[in-house]
Coordinates of C-alpha atoms in Angstrom, one line a residue:
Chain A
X956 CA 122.3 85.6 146.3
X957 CA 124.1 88.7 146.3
X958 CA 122.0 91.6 144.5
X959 CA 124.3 93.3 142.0
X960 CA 123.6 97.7 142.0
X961 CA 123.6 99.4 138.5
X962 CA 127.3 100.5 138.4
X963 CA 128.3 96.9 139.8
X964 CA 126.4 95.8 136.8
X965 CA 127.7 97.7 134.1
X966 CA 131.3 97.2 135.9
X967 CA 131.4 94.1 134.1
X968 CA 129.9 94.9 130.4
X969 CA 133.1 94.4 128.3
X970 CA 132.7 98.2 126.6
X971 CA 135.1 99.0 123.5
X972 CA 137.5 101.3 122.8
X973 CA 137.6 101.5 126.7
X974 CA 142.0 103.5 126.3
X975 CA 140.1 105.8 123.7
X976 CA 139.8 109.3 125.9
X977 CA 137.1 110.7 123.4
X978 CA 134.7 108.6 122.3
X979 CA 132.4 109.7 119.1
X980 CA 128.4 109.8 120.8
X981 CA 126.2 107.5 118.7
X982 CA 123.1 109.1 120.2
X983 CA 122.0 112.6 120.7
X984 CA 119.6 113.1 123.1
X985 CA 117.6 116.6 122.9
X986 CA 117.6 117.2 126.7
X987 CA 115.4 120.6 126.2
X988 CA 112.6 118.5 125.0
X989 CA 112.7 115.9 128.0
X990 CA 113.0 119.4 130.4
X991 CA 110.4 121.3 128.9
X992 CA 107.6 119.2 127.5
X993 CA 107.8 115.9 128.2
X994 CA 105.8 115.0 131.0
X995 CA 107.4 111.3 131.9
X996 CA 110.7 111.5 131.2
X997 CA 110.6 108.1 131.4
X998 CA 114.2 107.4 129.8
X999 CA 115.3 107.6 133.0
X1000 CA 113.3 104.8 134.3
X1001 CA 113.2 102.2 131.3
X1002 CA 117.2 102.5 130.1
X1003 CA 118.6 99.3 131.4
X1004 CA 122.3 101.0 132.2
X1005 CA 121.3 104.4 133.7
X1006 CA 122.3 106.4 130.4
X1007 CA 119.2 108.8 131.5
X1008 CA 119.7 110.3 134.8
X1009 CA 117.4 112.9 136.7
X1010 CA 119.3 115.5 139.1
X1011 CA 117.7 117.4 142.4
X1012 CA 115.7 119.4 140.2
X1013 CA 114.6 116.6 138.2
X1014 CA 116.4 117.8 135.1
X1015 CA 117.1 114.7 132.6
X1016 CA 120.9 114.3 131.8
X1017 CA 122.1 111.9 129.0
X1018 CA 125.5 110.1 128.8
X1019 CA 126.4 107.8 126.1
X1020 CA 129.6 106.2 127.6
X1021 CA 127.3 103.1 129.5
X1022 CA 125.2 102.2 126.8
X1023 CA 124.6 99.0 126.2
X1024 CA 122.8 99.4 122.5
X1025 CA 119.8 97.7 123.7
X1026 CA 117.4 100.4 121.5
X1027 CA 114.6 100.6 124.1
X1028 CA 115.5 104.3 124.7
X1029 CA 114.8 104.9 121.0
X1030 CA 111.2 103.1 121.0
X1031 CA 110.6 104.5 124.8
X1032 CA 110.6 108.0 123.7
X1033 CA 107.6 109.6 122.3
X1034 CA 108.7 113.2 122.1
X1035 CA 111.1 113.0 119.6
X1036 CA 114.2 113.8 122.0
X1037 CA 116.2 110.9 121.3
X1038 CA 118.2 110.2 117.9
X1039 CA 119.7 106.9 117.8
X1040 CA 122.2 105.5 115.8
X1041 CA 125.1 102.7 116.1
X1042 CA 128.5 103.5 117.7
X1043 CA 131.1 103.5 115.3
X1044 CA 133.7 100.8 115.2
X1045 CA 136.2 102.1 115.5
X1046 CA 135.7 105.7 117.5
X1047 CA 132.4 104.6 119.4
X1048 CA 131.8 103.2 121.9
X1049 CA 129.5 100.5 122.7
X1050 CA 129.4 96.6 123.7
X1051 CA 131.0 93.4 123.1
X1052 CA 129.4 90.7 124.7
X1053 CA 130.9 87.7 126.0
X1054 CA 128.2 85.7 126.8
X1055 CA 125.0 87.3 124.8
Chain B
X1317 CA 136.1 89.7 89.2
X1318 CA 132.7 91.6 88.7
X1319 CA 133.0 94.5 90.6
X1320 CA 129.5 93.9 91.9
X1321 CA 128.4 90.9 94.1
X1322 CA 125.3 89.2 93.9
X1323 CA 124.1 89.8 97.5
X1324 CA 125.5 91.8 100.0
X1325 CA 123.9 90.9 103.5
X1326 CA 123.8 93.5 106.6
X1327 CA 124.2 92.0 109.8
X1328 CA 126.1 88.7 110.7
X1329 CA 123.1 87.2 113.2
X1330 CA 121.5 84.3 112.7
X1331 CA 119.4 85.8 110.1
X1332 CA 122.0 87.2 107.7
X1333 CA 124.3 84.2 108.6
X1334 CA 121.6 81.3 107.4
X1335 CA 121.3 83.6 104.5
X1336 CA 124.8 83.6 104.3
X1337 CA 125.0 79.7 104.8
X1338 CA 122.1 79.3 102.0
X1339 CA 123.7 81.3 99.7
X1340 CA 127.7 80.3 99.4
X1341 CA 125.7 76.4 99.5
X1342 CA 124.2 77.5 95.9
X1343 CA 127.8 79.0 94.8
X1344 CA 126.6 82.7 95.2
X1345 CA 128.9 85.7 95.5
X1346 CA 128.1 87.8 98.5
X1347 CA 129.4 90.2 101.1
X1348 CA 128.4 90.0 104.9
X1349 CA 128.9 92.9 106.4
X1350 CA 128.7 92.4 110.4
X1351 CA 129.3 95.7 112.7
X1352 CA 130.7 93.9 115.7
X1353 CA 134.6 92.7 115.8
X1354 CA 132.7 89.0 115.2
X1355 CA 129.7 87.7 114.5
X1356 CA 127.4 87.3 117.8
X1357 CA 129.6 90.6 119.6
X1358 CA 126.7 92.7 119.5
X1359 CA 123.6 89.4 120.2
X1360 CA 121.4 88.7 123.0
X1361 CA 119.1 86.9 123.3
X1362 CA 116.8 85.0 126.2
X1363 CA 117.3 82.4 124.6
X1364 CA 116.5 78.6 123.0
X1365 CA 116.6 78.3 119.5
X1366 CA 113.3 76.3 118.6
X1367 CA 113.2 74.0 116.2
X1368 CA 115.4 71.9 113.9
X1369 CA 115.5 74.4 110.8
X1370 CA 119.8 74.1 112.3
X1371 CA 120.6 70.7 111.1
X1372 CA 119.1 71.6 107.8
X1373 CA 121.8 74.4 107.2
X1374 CA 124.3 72.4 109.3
X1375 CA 123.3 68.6 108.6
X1376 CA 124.2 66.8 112.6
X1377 CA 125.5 69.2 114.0
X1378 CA 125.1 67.7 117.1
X1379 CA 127.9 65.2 116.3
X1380 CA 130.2 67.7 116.4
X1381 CA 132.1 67.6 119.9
X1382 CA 131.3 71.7 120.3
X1383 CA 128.7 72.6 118.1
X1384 CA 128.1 76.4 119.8
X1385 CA 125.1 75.3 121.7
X1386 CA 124.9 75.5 125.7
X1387 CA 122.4 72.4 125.9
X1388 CA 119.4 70.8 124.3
X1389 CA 115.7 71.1 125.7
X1390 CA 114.4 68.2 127.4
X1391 CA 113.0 69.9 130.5
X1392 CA 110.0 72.4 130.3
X1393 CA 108.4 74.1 132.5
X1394 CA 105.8 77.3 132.5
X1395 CA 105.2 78.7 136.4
X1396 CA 102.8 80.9 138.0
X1397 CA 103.9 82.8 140.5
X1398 CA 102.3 84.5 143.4
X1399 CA 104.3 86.9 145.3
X1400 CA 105.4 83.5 147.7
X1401 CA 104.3 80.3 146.1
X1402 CA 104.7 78.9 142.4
X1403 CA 102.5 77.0 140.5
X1404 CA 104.1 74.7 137.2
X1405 CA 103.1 73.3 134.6
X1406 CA 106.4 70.7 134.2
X1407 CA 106.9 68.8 131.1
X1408 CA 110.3 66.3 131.3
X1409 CA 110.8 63.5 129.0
X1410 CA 113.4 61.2 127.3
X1411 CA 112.1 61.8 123.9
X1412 CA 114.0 65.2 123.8
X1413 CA 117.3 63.6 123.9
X1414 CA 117.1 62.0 120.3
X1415 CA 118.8 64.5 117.7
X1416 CA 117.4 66.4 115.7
X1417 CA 116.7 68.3 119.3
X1418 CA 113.4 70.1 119.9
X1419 CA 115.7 73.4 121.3
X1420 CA 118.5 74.8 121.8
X1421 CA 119.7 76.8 124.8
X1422 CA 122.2 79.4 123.0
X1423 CA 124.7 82.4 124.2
X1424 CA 125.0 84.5 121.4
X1425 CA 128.3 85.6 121.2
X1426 CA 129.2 82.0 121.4
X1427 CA 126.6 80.1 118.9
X1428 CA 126.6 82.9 116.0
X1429 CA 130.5 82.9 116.2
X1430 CA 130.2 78.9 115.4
X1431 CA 127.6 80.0 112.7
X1432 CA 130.1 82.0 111.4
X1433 CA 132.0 79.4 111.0
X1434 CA 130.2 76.9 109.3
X1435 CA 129.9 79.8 106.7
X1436 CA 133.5 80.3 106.0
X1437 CA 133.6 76.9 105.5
X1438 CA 131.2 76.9 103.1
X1439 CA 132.9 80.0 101.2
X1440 CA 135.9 77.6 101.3
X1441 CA 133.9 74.6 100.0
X1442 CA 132.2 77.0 97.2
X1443 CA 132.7 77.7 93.5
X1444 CA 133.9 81.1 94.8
X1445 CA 136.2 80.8 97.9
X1446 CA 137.7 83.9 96.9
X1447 CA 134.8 85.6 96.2
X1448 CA 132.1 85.7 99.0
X1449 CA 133.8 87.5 102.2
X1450 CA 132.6 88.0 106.1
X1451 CA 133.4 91.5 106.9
X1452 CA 133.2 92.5 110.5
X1453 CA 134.0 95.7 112.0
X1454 CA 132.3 97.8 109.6
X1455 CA 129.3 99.4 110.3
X1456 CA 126.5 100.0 107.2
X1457 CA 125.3 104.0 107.3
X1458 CA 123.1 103.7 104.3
X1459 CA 121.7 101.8 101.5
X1460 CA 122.0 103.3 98.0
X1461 CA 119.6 102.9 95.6
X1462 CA 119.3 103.6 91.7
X1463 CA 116.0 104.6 90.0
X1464 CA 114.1 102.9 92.9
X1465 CA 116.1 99.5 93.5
X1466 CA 118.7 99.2 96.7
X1467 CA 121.9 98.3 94.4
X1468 CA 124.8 98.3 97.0
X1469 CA 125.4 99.8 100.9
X1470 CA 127.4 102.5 101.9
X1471 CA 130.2 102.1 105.1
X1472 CA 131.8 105.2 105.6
X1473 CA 134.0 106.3 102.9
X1474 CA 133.0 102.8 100.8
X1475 CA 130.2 101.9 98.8
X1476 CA 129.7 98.4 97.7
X1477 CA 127.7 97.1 94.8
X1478 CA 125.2 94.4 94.2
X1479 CA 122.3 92.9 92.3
X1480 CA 120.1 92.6 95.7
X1481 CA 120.5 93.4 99.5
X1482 CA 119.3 91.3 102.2
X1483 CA 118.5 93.1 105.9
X1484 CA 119.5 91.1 108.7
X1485 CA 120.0 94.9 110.8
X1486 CA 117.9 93.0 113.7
X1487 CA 115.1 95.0 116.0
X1488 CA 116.5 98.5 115.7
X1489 CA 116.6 98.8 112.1
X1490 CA 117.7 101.8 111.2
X1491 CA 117.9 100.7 107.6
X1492 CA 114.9 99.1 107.1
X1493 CA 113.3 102.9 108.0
X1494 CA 116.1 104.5 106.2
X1495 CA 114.8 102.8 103.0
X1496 CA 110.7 103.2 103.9
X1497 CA 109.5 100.6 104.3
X1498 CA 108.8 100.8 108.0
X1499 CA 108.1 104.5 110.3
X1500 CA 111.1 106.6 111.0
X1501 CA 109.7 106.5 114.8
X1502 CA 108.2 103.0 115.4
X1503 CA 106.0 103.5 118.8
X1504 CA 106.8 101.9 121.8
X1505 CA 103.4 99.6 121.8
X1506 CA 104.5 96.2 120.5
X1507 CA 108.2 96.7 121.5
X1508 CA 109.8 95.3 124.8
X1509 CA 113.4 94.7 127.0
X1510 CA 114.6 92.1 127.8
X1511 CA 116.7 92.1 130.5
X1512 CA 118.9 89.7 131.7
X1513 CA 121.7 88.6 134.0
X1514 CA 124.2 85.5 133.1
X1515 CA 124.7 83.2 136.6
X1516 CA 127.7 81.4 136.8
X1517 CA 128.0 77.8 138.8
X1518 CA 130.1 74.8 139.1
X1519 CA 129.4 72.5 136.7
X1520 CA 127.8 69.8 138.9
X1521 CA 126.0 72.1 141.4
X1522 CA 124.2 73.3 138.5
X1523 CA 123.6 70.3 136.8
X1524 CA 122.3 68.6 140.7
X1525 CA 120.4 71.4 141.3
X1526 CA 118.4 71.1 137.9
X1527 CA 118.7 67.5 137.4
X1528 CA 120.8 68.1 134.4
X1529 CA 122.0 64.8 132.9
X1530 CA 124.6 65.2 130.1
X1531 CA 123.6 68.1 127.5
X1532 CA 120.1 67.6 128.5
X1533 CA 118.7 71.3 129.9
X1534 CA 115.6 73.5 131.0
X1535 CA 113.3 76.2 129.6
X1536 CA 111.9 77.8 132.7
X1537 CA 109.3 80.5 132.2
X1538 CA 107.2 82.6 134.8
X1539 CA 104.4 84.6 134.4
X1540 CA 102.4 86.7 137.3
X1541 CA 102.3 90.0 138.8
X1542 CA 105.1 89.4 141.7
X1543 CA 107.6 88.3 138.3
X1544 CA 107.1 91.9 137.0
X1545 CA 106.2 94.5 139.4
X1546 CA 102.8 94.4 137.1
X1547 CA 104.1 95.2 133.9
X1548 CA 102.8 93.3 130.8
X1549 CA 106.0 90.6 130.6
X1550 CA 107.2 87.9 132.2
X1551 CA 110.5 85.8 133.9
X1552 CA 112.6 83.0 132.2
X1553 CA 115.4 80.8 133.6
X1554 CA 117.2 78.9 130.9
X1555 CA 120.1 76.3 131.6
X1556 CA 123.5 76.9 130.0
X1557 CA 126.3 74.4 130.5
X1558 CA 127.7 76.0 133.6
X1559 CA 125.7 78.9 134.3
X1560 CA 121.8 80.3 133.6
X1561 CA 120.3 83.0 131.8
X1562 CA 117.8 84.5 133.9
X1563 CA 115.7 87.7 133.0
X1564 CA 112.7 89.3 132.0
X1565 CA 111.0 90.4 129.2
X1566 CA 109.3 93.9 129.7
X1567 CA 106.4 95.8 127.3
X1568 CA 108.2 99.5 126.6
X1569 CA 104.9 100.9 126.5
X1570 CA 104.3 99.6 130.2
X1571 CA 107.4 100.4 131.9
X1572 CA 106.7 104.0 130.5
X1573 CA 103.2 103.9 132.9
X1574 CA 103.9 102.0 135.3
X1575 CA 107.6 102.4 136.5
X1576 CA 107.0 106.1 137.7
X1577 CA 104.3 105.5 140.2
X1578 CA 106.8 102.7 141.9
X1579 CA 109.5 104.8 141.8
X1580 CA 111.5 101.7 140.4
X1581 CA 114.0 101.5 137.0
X1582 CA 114.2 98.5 135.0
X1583 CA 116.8 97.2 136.6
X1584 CA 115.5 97.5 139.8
X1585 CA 112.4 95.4 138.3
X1586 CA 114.8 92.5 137.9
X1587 CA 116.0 92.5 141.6
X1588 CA 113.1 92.0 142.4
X1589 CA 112.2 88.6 140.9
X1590 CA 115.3 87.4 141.3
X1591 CA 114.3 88.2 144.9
X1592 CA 111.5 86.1 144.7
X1593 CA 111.5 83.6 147.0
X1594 CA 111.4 80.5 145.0
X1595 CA 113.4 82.6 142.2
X1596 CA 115.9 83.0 144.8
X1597 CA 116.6 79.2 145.5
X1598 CA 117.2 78.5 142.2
X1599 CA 120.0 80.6 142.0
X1600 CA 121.6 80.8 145.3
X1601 CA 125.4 80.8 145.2
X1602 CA 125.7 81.7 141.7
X1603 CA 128.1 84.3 140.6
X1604 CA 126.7 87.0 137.9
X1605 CA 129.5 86.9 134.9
X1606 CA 127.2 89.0 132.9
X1607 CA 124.7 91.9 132.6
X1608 CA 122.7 92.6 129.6
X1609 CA 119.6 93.9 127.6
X1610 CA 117.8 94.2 124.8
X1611 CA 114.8 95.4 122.8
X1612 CA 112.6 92.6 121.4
X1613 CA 109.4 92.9 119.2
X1614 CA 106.3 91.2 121.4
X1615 CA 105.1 88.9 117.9
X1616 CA 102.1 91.7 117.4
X1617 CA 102.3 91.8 113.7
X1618 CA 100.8 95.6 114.0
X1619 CA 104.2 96.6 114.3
X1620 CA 105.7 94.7 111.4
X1621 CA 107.1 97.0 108.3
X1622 CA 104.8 97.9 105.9
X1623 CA 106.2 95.4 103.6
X1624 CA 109.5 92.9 103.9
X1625 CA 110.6 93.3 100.5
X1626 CA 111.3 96.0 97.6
X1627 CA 113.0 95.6 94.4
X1628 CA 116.5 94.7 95.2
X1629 CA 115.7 94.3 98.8
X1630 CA 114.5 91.8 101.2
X1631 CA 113.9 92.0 105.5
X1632 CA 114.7 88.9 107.5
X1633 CA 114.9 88.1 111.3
X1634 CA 114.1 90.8 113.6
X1635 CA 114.5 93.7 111.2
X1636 CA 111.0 92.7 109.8
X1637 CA 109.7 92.3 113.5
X1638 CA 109.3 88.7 113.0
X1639 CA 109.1 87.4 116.7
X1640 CA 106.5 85.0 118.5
X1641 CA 105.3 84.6 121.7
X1642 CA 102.2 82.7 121.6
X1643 CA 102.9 81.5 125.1
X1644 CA 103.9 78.0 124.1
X1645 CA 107.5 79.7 123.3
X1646 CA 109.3 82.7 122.5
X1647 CA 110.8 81.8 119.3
X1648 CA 112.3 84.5 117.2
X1649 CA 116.0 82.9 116.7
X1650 CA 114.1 80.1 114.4
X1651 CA 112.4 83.1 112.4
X1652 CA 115.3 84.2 112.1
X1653 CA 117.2 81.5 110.5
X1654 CA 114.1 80.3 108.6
X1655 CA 113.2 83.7 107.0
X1656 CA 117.2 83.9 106.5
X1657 CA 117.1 80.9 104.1
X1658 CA 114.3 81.8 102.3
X1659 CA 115.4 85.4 101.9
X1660 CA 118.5 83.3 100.1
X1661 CA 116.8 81.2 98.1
X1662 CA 114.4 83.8 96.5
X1663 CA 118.0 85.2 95.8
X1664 CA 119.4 82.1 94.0
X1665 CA 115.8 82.3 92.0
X1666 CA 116.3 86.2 91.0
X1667 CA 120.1 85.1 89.8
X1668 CA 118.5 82.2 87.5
X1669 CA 115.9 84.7 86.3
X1670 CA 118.2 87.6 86.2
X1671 CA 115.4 89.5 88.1
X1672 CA 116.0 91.5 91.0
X1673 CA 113.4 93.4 90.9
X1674 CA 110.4 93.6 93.4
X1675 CA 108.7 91.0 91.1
X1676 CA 111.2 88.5 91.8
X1677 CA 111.5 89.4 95.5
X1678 CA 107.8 88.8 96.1
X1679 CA 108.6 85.4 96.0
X1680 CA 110.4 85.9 99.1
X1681 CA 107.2 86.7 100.7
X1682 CA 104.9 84.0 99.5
X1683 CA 107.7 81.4 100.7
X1684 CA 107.2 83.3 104.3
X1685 CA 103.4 83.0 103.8
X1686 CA 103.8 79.5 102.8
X1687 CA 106.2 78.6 105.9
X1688 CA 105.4 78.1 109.5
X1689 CA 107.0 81.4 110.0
X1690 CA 103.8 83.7 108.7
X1691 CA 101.2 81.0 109.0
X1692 CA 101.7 81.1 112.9
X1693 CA 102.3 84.4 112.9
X1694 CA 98.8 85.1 111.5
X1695 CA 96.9 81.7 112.8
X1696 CA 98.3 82.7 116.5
X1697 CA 97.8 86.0 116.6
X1698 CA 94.7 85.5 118.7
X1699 CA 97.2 84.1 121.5
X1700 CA 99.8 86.8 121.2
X1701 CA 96.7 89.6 122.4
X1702 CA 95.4 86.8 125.0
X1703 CA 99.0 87.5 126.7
X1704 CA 99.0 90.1 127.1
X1705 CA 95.3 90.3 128.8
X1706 CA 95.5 91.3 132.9
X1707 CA 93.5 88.4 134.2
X1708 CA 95.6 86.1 132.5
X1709 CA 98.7 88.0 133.0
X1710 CA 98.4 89.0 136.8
X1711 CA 95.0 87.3 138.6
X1712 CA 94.9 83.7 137.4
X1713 CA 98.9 83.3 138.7
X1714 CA 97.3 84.7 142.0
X1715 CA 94.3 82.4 141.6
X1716 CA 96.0 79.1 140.8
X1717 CA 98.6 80.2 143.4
X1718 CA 96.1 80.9 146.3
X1719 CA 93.9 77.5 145.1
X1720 CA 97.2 75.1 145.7
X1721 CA 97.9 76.7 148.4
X1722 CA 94.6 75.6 150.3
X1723 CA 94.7 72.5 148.1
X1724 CA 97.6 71.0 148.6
X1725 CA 97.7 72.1 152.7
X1726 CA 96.6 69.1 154.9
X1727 CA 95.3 70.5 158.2
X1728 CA 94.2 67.5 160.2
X1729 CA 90.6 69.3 159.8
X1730 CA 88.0 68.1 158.1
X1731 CA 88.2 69.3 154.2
X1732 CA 86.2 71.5 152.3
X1733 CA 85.1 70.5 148.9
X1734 CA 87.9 71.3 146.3
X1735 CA 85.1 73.2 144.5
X1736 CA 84.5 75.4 146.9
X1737 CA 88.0 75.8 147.6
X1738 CA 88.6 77.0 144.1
X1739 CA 85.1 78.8 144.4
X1740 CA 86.6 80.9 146.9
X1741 CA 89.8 81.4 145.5
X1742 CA 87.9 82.7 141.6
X1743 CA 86.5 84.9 143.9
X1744 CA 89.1 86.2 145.8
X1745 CA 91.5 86.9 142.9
X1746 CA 88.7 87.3 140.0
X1747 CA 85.3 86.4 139.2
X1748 CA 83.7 84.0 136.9
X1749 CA 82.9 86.1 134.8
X1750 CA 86.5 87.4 133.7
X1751 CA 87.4 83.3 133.8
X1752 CA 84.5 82.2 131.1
X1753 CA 85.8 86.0 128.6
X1754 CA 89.7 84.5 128.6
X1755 CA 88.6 81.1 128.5
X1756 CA 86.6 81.8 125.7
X1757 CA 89.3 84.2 123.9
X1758 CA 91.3 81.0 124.5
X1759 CA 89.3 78.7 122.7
X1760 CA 89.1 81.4 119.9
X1761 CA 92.8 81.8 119.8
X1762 CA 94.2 78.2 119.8

């Protein structure tokens, strides 16, 4: 069967408060920690909807707007770059799932 | 109306809804408070339901015409892959289709919503209907305690107030850390994602495909290093009523050493097996309705909170870490429900007593040492580790896959001994030795 790429994938997550133009972030990621000490940035490789995203010069950029709330960011990361919390109802953003 | 409840419960799941169930049955006040604009909005799950602890909170459910379940259990099957061939162990029988069923296969936004339901009804059916509430769409930012004892939760701008609180927060509980009782950072060595994509089919090319009869369904799950890319994990393939849930289940800790040197994300991980070729055939022409992940604990009780109760406090479901995979099944939804109940009724106890105090709330934890729940967890521990060992995880797939291969090809030459086949084949893949150290962890485990 067809092979579905990230964006396709997330292209279907049913994401609320989807007309909201600013969304509150319900994690803060500490990007000067993941540029300067951490040697694996591995956010980038283990977040299931490509929040974490390394540019040319391999420099770790964080967007909340595709998360999925799965948490694995928050137990992935060992150098203390990543505070986590829960979107808010009503001005976060975050999931609701159809099938789950 | 007392201003104060006499449980509030965070997090409408299956845990805080069985508590929720348990509680408005024994004409209890409460709050739920669920984050998600309903109950199951924010789930996911693999994922059967094991067990029957179900009809105890819903007596026959199955009678009902749509009682939130996808299909029962009555096909099981546990493959080893190779990166071409599979090797199953397949277990089918009739037995399975007499209610109370073995297992459930659930879609959580679907299932917990029916949960949901059964608990209004029982609000309805209380001493209180207008006194117990479900409150979605409110997220808990804090629990507030007095002199030591969690009285109430804070949401926003609101506190409310009761005589205990029961944690049903799930895996990333921010609460349960808030409070102490487990790390602020909890490491990434017992944690995992699962990953996993929804397939929709027609109706009947699902069911012919899978020899589906009825309600009857299949728990599918693969193990081997072609499932994973190598990381500690493995595949499952679970029947709904018109589509699948395929995924994987990943160890955090691996993905974090492993992933770089393939160049590969997690998602790209799941390609792959379902690129596998006898993945593939089982879900050719399907269309994907749904893509979705989520952390899961791997049933090491290392990474359980320090405790999973304080005065005016208890942990249930996920929140406490309580998960299993002894490789018989994954079951954590069961846990869930069962550690929900007894969370409730060491509630209903503290009420009688007028106790609320860690005293009373121990009791919670001796009915969870008394249950299956903490018995297996402890008696199967043993198992848990043997998972995760590499010859079990990534050669014997290879091995078995390599021996049937030889095994079951006829060649119109004359044929080796099968012990020299599978001589060659322990060789090839791993040695004796590594065979006789799992096979006597094994022993030791089970």
């Amino acid at each position: 069967m067809k092979l579905l790429t990230i964006s396709e994938r997330l292209g279907m997550v049913n994401y609320r408060n989807q007309g909201k133009s600013q969304a509150t972030p319900h994690i803060k990621v500490n990007t000067d920690i993941c540029n300067s000490t951490c040697q694996h940035k591995c956010t980038t490789m283990v977040c299931p909807a490509n929040c974490y995203t390394l540019d040319e010069m391999n420099k770790v950029h964080f967007q909340f707007e595709d998360c999925i709330e799965c948490g694995t960011c928050m137990f992935a990361c060992d150098q203390g770059a990543v505070k986590w919390s829960y979107p808010d109802p009503e001005n976060g953003r975050g999931v609701n799932w159809n099938f789950g | 109306m007392d201003d104060k409840f006499d449980c509030i419960i965070v997090g409408g799941g299956i845990a805080g809804l069985s508590a929720a169930l348990t509680l408005a049955k024994a004409n209890m006040r409460f709050l739920l408070i669920e984050r998600g604009e309903f109950s199951g909005a924010k789930n996911v799950s693999g994922g059967v339901l094991w067990g029957n602890d179900l009809n105890r909170l819903v007596p026959n459910y199955w009678e009902e015409e749509d009682a939130g379940f996808e299909r029962f259990i009555k096909h099981r099957r546990l493959t080893f892959a190779d990166h071409e061939s599979s090797f199953s162990l397949d277990f089918k029988s009739a037995h399975y289709e007499k209610p109370p069923y073995a297992g459930l296969v659930v879609l959580r936004s679907k299932f917990d919503n029916w949960l949901a339901g059964k608990v209004e009804e029982a609000i309805a059916a209380s001493d209180f209907p207008e006194e117990s509430f479900i409150a979605t769409n409110i997220l808990v930012e804090e629990v507030i305690k007095e002199n030591g004892k969690v009285v109430g939760i804070r949401a926003g701008e609101e506190q409310f107030f009761a005589d205990c609180v029961i944690i049903a927060e799930g895996v990333n509980n921010l609460l349960t850390r808030q409070i102490g009782l487990q790390d602020d950072y909890v490491p990434a060595d017992y944690m995992a994602t699962g990953i996993k994509e929804v397939i929709r089919f027609d109706q009947k090319v699902l069911e012919d495909r899978f020899q589906l009869k009825e309600l009857g369904g299949m728990s599918n799950e693969f193990v081997g290093a072609s499932i994973t890319n190598g990381i500690e994990g493995g595949g499952f393939l679970y029947t709904n009523r018109d589509s699948v849930s395929i995924g994987l289940v990943l160890s955090i800790k691996d993905m974090r050493e492993k992933l770089k040197k393939s160049g590969k994300s997690i998602y790209d991980v799941l390609n792959d097996f379902k690129k596998h070729p006898v993945v593939a055939e089982m879900i050719e022409g399907g269309e994907i309705v749904e893509y979705s992940a989520h952390v899961v604990s791997m049933g090491d009780m290392r990474v359980m909170p320090k405790e999973i109760y304080a005065d005016g406090v208890m942990l249930t479901g996920e929140a406490a870490n309580l998960l299993m995979n002894s490789g018989k099944a994954i079951q954590g939804m069961d846990y869930a429900m069962h550690s929900g109940i007894l969370a409730a009724e060491t509630v209903v106890e503290a009420k009688k007593a007028g106790d609320f105090s860690a005293n009373t709330m121990k009791n919670y934890r001796a009915k969870l040492e008394n249950s299956y729940v903490l018995k297996d967890l402890k008696n199967l521990q043993g198992a848990v580790h043997l998972l995760h060992d590499k010859t079990l995880m990534n050669d014997v797939p290879n091995l078995v896959c390599d021996f049937a291969k030889q095994f079951f090809t006829i060649k119109n030459e004359p044929t080796e001994p099968t012990r020299k086949l599978l001589s060659r084949s322990i060789n090839k893949h791993s040695s004796y030795m590594d065979l006789l150290k799992i096979g006597l962890k094994g022993a030791k485990a089970l």
